[in-house]
mmCIF file of N, CA and C in Angstrom:
data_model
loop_
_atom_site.group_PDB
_atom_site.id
_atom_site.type_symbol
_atom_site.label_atom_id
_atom_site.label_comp_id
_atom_site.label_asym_id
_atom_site.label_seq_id
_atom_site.Cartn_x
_atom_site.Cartn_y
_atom_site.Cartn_z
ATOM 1 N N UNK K 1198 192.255 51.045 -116.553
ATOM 2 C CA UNK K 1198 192.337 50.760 -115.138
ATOM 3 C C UNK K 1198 191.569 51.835 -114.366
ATOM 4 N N UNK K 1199 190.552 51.373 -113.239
ATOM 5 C CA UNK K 1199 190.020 52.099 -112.250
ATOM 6 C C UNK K 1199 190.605 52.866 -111.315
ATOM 7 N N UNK K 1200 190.750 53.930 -110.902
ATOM 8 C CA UNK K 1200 190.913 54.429 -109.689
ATOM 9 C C UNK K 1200 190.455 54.235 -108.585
ATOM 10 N N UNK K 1201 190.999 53.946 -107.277
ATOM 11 C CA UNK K 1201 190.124 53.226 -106.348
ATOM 12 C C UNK K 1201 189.195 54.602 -105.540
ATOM 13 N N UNK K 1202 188.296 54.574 -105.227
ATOM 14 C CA UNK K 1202 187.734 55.678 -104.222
ATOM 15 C C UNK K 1202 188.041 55.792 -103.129
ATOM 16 N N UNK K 1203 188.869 56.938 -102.537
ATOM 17 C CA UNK K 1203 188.717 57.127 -101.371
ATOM 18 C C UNK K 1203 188.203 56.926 -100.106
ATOM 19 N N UNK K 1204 188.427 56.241 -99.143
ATOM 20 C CA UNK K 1204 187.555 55.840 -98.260
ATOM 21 C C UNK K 1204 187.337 56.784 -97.129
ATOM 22 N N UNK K 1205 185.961 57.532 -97.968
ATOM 23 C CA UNK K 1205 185.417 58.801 -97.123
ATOM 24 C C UNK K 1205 184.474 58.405 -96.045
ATOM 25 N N UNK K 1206 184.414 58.837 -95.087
ATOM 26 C CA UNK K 1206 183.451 58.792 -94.220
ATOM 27 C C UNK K 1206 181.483 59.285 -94.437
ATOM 28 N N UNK K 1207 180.536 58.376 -94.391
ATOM 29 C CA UNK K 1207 179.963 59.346 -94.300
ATOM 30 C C UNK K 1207 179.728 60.423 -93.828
ATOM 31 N N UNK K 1208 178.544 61.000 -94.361
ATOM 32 C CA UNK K 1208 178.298 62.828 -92.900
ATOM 33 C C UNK K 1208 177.422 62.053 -92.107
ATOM 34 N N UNK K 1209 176.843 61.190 -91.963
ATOM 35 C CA UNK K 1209 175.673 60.422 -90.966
ATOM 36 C C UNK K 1209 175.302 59.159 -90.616
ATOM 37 N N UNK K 1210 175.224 58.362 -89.962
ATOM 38 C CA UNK K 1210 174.251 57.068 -89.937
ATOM 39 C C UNK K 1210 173.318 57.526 -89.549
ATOM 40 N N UNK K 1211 172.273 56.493 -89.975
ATOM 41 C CA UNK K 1211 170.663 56.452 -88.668
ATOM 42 C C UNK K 1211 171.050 55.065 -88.392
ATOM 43 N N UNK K 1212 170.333 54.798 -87.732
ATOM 44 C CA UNK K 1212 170.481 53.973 -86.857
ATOM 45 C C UNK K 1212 169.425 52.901 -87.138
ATOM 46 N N UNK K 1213 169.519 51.712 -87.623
ATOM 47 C CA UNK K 1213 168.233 50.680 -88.207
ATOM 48 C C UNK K 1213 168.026 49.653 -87.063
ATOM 49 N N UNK K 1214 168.560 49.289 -86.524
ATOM 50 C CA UNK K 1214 168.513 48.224 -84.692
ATOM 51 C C UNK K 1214 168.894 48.910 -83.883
ATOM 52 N N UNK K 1215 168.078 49.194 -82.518
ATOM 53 C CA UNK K 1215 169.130 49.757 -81.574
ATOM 54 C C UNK K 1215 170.107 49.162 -81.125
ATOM 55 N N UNK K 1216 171.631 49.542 -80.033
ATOM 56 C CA UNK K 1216 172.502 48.972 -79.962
ATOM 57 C C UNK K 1216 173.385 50.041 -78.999
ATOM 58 N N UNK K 1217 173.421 49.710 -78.028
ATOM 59 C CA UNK K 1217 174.146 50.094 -76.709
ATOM 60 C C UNK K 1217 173.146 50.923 -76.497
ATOM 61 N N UNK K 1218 174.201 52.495 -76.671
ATOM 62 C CA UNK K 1218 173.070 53.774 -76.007
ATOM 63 C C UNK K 1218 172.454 54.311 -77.043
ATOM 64 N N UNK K 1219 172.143 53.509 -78.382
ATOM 65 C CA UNK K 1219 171.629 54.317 -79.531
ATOM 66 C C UNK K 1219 170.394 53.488 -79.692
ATOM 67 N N UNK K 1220 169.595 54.167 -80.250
ATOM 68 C CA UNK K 1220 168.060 54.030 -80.432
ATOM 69 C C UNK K 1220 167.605 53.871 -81.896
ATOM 70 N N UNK K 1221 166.646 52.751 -82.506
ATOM 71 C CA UNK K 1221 166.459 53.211 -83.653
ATOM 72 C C UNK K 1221 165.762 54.394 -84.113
ATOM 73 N N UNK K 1222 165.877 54.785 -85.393
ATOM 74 C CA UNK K 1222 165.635 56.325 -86.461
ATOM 75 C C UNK K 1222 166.491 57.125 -85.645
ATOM 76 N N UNK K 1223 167.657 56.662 -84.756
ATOM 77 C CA UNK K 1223 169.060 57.970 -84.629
ATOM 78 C C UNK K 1223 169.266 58.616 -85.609
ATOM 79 N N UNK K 1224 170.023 60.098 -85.512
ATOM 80 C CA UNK K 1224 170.576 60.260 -86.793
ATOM 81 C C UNK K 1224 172.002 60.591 -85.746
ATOM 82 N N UNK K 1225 173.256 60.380 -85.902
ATOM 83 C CA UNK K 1225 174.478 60.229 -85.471
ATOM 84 C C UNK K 1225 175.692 61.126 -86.681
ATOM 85 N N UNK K 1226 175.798 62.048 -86.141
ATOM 86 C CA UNK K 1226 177.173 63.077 -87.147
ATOM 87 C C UNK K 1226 178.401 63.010 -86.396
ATOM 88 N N UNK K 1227 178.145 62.783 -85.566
ATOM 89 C CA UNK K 1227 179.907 62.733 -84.852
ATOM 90 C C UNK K 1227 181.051 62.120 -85.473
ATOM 91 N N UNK K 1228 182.183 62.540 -86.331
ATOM 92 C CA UNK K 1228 182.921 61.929 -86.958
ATOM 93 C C UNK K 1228 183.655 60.677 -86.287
ATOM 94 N N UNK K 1229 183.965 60.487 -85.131
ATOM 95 C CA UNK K 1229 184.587 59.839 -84.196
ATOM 96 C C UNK K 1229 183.219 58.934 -84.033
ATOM 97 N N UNK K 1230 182.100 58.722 -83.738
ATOM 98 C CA UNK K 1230 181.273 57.746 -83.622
ATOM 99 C C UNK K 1230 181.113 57.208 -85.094
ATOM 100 N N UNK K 1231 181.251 57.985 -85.728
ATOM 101 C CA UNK K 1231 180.346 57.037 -87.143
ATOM 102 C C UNK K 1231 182.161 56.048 -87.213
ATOM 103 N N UNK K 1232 183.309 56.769 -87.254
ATOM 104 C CA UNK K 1232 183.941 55.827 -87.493
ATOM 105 C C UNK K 1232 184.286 54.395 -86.503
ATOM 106 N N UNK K 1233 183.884 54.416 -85.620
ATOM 107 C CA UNK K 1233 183.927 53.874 -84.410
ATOM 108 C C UNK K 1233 183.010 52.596 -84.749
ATOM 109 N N UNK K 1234 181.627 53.178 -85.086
ATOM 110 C CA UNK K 1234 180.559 52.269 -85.493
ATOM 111 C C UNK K 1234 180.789 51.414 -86.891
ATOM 112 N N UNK K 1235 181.722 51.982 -88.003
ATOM 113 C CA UNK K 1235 181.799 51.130 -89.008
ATOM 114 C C UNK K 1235 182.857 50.499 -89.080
ATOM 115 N N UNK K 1236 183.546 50.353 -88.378
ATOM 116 C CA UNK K 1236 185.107 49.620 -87.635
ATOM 117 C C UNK K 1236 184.763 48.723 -86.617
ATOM 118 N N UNK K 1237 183.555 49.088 -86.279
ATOM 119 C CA UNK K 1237 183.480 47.927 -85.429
ATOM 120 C C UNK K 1237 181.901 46.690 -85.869
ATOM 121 N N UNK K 1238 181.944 45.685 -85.217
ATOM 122 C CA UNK K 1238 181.052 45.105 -85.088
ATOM 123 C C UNK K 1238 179.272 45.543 -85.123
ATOM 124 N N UNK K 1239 179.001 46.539 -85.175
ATOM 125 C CA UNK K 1239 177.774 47.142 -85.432
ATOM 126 C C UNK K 1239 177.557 47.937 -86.798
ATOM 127 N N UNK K 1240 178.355 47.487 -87.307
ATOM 128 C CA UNK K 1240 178.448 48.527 -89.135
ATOM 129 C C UNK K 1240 177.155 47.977 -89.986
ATOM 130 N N UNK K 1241 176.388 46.909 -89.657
ATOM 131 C CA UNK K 1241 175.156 46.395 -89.621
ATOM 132 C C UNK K 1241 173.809 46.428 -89.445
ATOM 133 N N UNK K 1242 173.962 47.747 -88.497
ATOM 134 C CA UNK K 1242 172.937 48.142 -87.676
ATOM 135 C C UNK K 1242 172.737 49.588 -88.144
ATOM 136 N N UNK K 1243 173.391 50.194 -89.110
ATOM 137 C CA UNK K 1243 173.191 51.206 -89.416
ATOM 138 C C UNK K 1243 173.302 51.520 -90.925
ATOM 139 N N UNK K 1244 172.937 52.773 -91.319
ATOM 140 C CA UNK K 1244 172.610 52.951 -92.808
ATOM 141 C C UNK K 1244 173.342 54.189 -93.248
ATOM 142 N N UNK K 1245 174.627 54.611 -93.911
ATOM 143 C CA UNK K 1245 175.204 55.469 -94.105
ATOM 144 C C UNK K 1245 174.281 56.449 -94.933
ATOM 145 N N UNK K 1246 174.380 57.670 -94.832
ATOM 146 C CA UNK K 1246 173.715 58.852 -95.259
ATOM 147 C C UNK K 1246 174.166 60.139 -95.820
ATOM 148 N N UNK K 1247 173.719 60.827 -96.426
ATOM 149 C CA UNK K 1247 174.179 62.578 -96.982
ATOM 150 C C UNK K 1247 172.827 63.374 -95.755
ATOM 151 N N UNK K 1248 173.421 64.473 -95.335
ATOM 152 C CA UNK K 1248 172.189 65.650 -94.791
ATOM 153 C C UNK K 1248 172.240 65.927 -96.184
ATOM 154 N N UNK K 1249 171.320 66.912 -96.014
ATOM 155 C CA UNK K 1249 170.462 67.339 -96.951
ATOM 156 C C UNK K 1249 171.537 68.699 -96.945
ATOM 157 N N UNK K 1250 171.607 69.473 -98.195
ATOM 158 C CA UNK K 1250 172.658 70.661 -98.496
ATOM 159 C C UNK K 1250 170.907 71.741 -98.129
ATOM 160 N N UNK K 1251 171.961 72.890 -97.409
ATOM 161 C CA UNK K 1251 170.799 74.003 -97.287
ATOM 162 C C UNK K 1251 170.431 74.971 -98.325
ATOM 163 N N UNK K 1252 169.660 75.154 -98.753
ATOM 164 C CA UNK K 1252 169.583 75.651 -100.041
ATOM 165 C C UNK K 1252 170.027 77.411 -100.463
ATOM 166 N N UNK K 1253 170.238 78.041 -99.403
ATOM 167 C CA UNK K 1253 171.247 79.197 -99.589
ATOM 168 C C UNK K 1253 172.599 78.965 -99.507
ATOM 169 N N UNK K 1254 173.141 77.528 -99.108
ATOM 170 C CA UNK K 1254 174.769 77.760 -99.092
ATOM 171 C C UNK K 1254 174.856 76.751 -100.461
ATOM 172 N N UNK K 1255 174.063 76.554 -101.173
ATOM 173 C CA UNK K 1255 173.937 75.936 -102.638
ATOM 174 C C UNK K 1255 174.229 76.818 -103.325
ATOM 175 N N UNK K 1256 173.886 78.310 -103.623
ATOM 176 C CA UNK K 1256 172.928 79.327 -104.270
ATOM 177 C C UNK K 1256 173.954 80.213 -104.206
ATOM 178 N N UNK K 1257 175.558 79.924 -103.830
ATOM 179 C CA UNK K 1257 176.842 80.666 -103.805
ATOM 180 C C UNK K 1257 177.590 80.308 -104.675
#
């Protein structure tokens, strides 16, 4: 039997259609918007993402 995964948030959308006050190639981190956006009716319009890790806080 599987374990189910956690339903983590991403760290980002961009933004693939614009849609209200967002523009396409957004990049959006606000924890409260990204969940906002995939709860609602526009979870469509966007493309969940990782930033990129900085390569000195890797290197600890």
């Amino acid at each position: 039997m599987t374990e189910a995964l956690p339903d983590v948030l991403p760290e980002a959308l961009v933004v693939l259609h614009a849609f209200g006050s967002y523009s396409r190639g957004q990049l959006l981190t606000d924890a409260a918007v990204i969940a906002a956006i995939l709860q609602g009716g526009n979870a469509s319009l966007v493309v969940r993402t990782r930033l990129p890790q900085h390569p000195a806080a890797s290197a600890e």
